[in-house]
CSV table of C-alpha atoms and ligand atoms in Angstrom, one decimal:
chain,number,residue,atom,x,y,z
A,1,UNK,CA,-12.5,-10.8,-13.7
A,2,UNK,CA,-15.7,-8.7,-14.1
A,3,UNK,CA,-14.9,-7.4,-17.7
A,4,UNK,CA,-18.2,-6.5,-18.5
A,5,UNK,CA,-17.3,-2.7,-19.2
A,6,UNK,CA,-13.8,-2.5,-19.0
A,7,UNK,CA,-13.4,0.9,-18.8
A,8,UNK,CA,-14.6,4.0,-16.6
A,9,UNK,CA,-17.0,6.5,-17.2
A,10,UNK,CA,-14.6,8.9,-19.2
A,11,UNK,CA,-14.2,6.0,-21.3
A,12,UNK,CA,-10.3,5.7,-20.0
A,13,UNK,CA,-9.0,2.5,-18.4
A,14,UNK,CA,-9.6,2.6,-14.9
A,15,UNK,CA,-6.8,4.2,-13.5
A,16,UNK,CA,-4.4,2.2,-10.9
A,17,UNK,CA,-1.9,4.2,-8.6
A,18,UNK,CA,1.5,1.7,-7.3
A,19,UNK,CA,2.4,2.8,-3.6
A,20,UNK,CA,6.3,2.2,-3.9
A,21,UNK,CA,9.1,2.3,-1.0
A,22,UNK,CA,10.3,0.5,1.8
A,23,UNK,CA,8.7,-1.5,4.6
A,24,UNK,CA,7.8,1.3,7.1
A,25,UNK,CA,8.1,4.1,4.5
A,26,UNK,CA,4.4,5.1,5.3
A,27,UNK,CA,2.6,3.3,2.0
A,28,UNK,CA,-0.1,2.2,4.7
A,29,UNK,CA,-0.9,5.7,6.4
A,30,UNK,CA,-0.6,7.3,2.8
A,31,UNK,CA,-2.6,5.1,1.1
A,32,UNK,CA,-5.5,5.6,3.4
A,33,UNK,CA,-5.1,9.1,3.7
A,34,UNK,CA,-5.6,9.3,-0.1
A,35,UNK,CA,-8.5,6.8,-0.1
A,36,UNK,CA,-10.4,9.3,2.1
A,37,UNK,CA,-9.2,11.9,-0.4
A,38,UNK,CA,-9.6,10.4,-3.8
A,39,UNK,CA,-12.6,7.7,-4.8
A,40,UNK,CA,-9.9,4.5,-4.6
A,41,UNK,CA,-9.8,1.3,-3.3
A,42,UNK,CA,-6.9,0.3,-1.2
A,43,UNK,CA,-5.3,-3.0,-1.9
A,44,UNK,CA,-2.4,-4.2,0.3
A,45,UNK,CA,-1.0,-7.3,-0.1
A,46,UNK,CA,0.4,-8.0,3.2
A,47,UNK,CA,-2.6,-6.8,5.0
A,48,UNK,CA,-4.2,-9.5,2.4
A,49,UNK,CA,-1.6,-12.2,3.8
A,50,UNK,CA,-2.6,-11.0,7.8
A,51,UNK,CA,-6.4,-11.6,6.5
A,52,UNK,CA,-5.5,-15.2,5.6
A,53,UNK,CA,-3.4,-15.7,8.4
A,54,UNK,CA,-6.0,-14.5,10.9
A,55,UNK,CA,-8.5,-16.9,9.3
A,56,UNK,CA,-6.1,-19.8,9.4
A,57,UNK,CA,-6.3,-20.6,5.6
A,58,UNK,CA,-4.4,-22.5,3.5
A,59,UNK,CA,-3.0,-19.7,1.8
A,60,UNK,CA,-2.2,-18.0,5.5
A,61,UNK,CA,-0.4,-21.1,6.6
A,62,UNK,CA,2.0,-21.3,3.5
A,63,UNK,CA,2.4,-17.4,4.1
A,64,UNK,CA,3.1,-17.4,7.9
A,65,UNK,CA,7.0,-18.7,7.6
A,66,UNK,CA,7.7,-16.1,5.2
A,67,UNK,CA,5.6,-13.0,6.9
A,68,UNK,CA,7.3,-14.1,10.5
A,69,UNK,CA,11.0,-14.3,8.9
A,70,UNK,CA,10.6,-11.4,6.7
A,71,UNK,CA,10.9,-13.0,3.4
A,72,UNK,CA,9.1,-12.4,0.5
A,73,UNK,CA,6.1,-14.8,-0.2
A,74,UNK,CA,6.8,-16.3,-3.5
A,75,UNK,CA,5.7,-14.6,-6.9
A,76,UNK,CA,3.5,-17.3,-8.0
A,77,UNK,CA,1.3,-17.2,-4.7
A,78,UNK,CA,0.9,-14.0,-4.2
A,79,UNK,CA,0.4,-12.5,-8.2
A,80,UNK,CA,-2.4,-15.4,-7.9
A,81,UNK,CA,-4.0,-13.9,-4.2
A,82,UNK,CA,-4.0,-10.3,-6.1
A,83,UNK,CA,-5.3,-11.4,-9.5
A,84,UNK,CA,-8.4,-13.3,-7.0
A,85,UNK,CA,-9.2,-9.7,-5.3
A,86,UNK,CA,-9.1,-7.5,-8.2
A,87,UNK,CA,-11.3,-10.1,-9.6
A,88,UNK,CA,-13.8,-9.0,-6.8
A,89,UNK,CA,-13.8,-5.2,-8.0
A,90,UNK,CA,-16.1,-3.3,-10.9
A,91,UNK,CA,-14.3,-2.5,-14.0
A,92,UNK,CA,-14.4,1.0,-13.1
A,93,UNK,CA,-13.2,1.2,-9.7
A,94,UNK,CA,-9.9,2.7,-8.9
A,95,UNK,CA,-7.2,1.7,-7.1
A,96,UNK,CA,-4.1,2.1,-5.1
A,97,UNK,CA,-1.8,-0.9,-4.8
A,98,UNK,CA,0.4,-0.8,-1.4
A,99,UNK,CA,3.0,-3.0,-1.3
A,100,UNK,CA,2.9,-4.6,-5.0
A,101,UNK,CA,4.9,-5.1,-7.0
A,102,UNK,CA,7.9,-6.1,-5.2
A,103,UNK,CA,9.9,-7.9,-7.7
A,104,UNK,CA,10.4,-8.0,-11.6
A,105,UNK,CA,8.3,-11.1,-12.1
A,106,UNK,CA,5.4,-9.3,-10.2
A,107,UNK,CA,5.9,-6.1,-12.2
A,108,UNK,CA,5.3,-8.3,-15.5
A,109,UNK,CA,2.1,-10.2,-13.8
A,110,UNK,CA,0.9,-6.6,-12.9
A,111,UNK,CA,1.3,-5.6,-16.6
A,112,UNK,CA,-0.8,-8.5,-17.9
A,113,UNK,CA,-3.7,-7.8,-15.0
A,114,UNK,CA,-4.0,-4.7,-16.0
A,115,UNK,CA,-4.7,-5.6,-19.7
A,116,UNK,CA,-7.0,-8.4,-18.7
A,117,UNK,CA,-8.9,-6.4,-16.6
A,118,UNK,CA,-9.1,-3.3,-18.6
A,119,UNK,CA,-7.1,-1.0,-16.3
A,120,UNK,CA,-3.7,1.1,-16.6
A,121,UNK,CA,-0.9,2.0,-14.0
A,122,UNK,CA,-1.3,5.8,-13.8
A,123,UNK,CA,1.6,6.7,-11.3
A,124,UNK,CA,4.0,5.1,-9.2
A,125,UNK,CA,4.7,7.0,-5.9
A,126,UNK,CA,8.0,6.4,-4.3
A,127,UNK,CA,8.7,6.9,-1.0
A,128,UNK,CA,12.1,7.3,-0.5
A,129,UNK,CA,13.2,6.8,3.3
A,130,UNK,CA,16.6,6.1,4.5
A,131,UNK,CA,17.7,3.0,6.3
A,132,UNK,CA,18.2,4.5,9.2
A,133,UNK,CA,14.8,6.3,9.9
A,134,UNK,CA,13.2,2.9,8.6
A,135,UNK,CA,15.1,0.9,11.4
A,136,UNK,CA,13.7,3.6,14.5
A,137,UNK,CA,10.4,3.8,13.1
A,138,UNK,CA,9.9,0.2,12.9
A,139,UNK,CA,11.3,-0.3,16.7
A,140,UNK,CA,8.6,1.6,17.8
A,141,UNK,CA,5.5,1.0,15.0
A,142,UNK,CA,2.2,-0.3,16.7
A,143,UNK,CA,-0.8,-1.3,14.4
A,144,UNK,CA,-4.3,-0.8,15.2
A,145,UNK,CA,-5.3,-4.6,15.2
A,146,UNK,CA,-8.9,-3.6,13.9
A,147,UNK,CA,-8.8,-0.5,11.8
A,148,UNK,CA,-4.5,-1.4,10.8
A,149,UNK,CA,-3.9,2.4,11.1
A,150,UNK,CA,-0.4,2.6,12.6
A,151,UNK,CA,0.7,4.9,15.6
A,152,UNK,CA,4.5,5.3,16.8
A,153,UNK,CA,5.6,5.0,20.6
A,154,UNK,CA,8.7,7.6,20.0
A,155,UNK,CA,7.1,10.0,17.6
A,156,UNK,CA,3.6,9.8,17.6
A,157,UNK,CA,2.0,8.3,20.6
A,158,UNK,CA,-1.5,7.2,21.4
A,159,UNK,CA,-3.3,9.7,23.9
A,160,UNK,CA,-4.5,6.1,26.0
A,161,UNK,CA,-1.6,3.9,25.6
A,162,UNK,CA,-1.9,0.2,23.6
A,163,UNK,CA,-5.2,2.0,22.4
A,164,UNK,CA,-6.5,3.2,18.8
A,165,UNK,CA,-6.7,6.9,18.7
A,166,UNK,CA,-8.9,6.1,15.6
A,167,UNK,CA,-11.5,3.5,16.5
A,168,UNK,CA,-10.3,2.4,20.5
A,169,UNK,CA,-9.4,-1.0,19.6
A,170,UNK,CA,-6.0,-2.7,20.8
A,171,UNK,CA,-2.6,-2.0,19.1
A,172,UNK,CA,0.2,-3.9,19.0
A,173,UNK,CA,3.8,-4.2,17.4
A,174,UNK,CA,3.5,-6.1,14.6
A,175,UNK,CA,6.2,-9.6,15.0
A,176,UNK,CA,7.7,-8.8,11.8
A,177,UNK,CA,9.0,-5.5,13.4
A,178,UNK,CA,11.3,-7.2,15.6
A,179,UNK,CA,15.4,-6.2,14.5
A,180,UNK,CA,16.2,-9.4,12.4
A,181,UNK,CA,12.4,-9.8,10.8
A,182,UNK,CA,13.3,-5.7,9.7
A,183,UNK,CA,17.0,-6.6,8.5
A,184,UNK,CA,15.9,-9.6,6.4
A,185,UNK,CA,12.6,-6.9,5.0
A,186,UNK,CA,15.5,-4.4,3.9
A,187,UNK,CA,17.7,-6.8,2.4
A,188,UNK,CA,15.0,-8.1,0.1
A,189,UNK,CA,13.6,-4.4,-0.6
A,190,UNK,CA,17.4,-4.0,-1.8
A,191,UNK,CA,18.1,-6.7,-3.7
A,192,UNK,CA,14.8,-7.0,-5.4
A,193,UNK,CA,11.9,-4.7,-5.0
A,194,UNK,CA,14.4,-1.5,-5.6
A,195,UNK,CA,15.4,-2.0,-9.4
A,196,UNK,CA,11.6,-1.6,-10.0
A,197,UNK,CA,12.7,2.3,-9.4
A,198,UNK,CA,14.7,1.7,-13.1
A,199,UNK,CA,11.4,0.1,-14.2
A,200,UNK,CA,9.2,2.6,-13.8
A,201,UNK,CA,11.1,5.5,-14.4
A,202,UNK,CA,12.1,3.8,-18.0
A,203,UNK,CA,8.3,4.2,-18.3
A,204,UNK,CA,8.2,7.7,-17.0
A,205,UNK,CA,5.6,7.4,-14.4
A,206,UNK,CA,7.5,7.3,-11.2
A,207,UNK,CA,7.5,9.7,-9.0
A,208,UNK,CA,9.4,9.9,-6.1
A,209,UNK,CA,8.7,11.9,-3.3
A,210,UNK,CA,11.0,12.6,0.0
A,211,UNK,CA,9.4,10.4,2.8
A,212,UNK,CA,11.5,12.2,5.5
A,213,UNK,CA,9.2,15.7,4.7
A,214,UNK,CA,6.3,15.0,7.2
A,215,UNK,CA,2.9,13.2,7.0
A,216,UNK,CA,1.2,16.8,5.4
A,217,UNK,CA,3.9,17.6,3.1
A,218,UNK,CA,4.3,13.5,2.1
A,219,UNK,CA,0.4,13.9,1.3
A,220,UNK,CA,0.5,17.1,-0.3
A,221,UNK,CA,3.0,15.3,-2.9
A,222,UNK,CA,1.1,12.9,-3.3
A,223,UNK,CA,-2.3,14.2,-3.7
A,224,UNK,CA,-1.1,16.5,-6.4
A,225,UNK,CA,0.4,13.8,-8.7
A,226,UNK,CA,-3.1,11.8,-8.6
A,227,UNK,CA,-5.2,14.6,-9.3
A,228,UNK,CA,-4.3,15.0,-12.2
A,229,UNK,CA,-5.8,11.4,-12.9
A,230,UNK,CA,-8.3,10.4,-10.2
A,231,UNK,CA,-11.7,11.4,-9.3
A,232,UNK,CA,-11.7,13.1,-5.9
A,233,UNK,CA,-14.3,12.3,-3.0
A,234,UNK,CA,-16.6,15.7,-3.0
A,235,UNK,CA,-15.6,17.7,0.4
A,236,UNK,CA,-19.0,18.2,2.1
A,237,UNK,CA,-19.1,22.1,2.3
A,238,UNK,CA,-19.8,23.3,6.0
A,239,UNK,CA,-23.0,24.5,7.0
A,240,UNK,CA,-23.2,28.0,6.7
A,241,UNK,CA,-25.4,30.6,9.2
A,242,UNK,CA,-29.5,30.9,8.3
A,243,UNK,CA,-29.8,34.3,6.9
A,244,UNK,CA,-32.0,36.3,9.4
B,301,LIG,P1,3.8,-5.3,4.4
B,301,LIG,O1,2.6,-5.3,5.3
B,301,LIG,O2,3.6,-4.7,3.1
B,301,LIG,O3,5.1,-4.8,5.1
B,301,LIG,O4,4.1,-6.9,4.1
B,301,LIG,C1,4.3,-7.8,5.1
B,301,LIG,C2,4.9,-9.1,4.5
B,301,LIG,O5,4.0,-9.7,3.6
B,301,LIG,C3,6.2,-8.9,3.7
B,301,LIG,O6,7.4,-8.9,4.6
B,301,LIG,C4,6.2,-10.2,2.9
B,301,LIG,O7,6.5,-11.3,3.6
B,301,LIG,C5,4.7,-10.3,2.5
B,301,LIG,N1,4.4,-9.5,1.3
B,301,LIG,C6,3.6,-8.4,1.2
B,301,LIG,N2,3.5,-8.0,-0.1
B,301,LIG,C7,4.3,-8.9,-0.8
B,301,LIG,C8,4.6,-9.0,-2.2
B,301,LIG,N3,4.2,-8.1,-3.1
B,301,LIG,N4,5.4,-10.0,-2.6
B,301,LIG,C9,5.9,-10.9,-1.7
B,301,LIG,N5,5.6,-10.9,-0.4
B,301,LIG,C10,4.8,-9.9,0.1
């Protein structure tokens, strides 16, 4: 880990957000709506597992059976796959984690990354969706296969359909989407990525925000509780009329 300065300009640990809620609760979409908002960088652990798989590595192959059935990959390989790509980052840059921690044991790991790499958890953003809405958004979730942004064939279609609004490339529903892939994702969510609500809120920095509000409103949430801690991008002002 690049430890070189461990701390950012302010003279603060780098400031980490956690992107907390159920598969299909929107952590992807918000997380890269904030990243264009706030100066972060956006970490997702299963798009790090679709990288590996896509690539065929050996870390993809061990992570296929579990991506395919739904299962959680286990803690040891995938604390080890996130402690290799924050080892990648500067000191100073900040993040948003999407989709980590999921369990206890990954909380605890997360605790002792951030000391060793000189950072703190600022706020933990839960999106709290209901099972139900989770279950028809997934049925109809495409994903951009190059730029990963998602689009909805009930609720918010592509103008071209199968293509990108964003960048034109192809979409397509992800296999873990199918019904059992999303029962087996929910019943782990349950059983062991939900008592990190407890967790955090023991520690006083969860927040949880109604995922069921809208994309604006979700982002309007969220973009107020990291203000208070992150550095935002400067808007570019628009270009105003020459005076005559
Ligand atoms: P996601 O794209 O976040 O829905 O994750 C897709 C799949 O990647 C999950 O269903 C798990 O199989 C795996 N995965 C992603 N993040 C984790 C994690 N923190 N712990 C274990 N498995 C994970």
């Amino acid at each position: 880990m690049n430890t070189s300065s461990n701390h950012s300009p302010d003279g603060r640990p780098a400031p980490v957000a956690l992107l907390f809620g159920a598969p299909g609760s929107g952590k992807g979409t918000h997380a890269d709506k904030l990243c264009r908002q706030f100066q972060l960088v956006h970490i997702s652990t299963g798009d790090l597992f679709r990288v590996n798989l896509n690539h065929h590595t050996d870390l993809g192959r061990l992570a296929q059976i579990y991506l395919d059935s739904g299962e959680l990959v286990p803690d040891e390989v995938t604390i080890a796959m996130l402690r290799g790509r924050l080892l990648e980052l500067e000191p100073d840059e900040a993040i948003i984690l999407d989709g980590f921690p999921r369990t206890l044991p990954q909380a605890a790991a997360l605790d002792e990354l951030m000391k060793e790499s000189g950072r703190r958890i600022s706020a933990v953003l839960y999106l709290n969706v209901s099972d139900a809405e989770i279950v028809s958004r997934l049925a109809d979730r495409l994903i951009c296969r190059a730029c990963h942004r998602p689009a909805n064939r009930a609720f918010r279609p592509p103008k071209v359909t199968g293509i990108c609004d964003t960048c034109g490339a192809e979409l397509h529903h992800r296999t873990d989407d199918n019904p059992a892939a999303v029962k087996t994702r929910l019943k782990s969510y349950h059983a062991q990525t939900k008592p990190l609500i407890q967790h955090y809120q023991n520690r006083e920095i969860l927040h949880e925000i109604n995922g069921e509000i809208g994309p604006e409103g979700v982002n309007a949430a969220a973009n107020a509780i990291l203000a208070k801690d992150f550095a935002r991008i400067p808007q570019i002002a628009a270009p105003q009329p020459a005076n005559r």
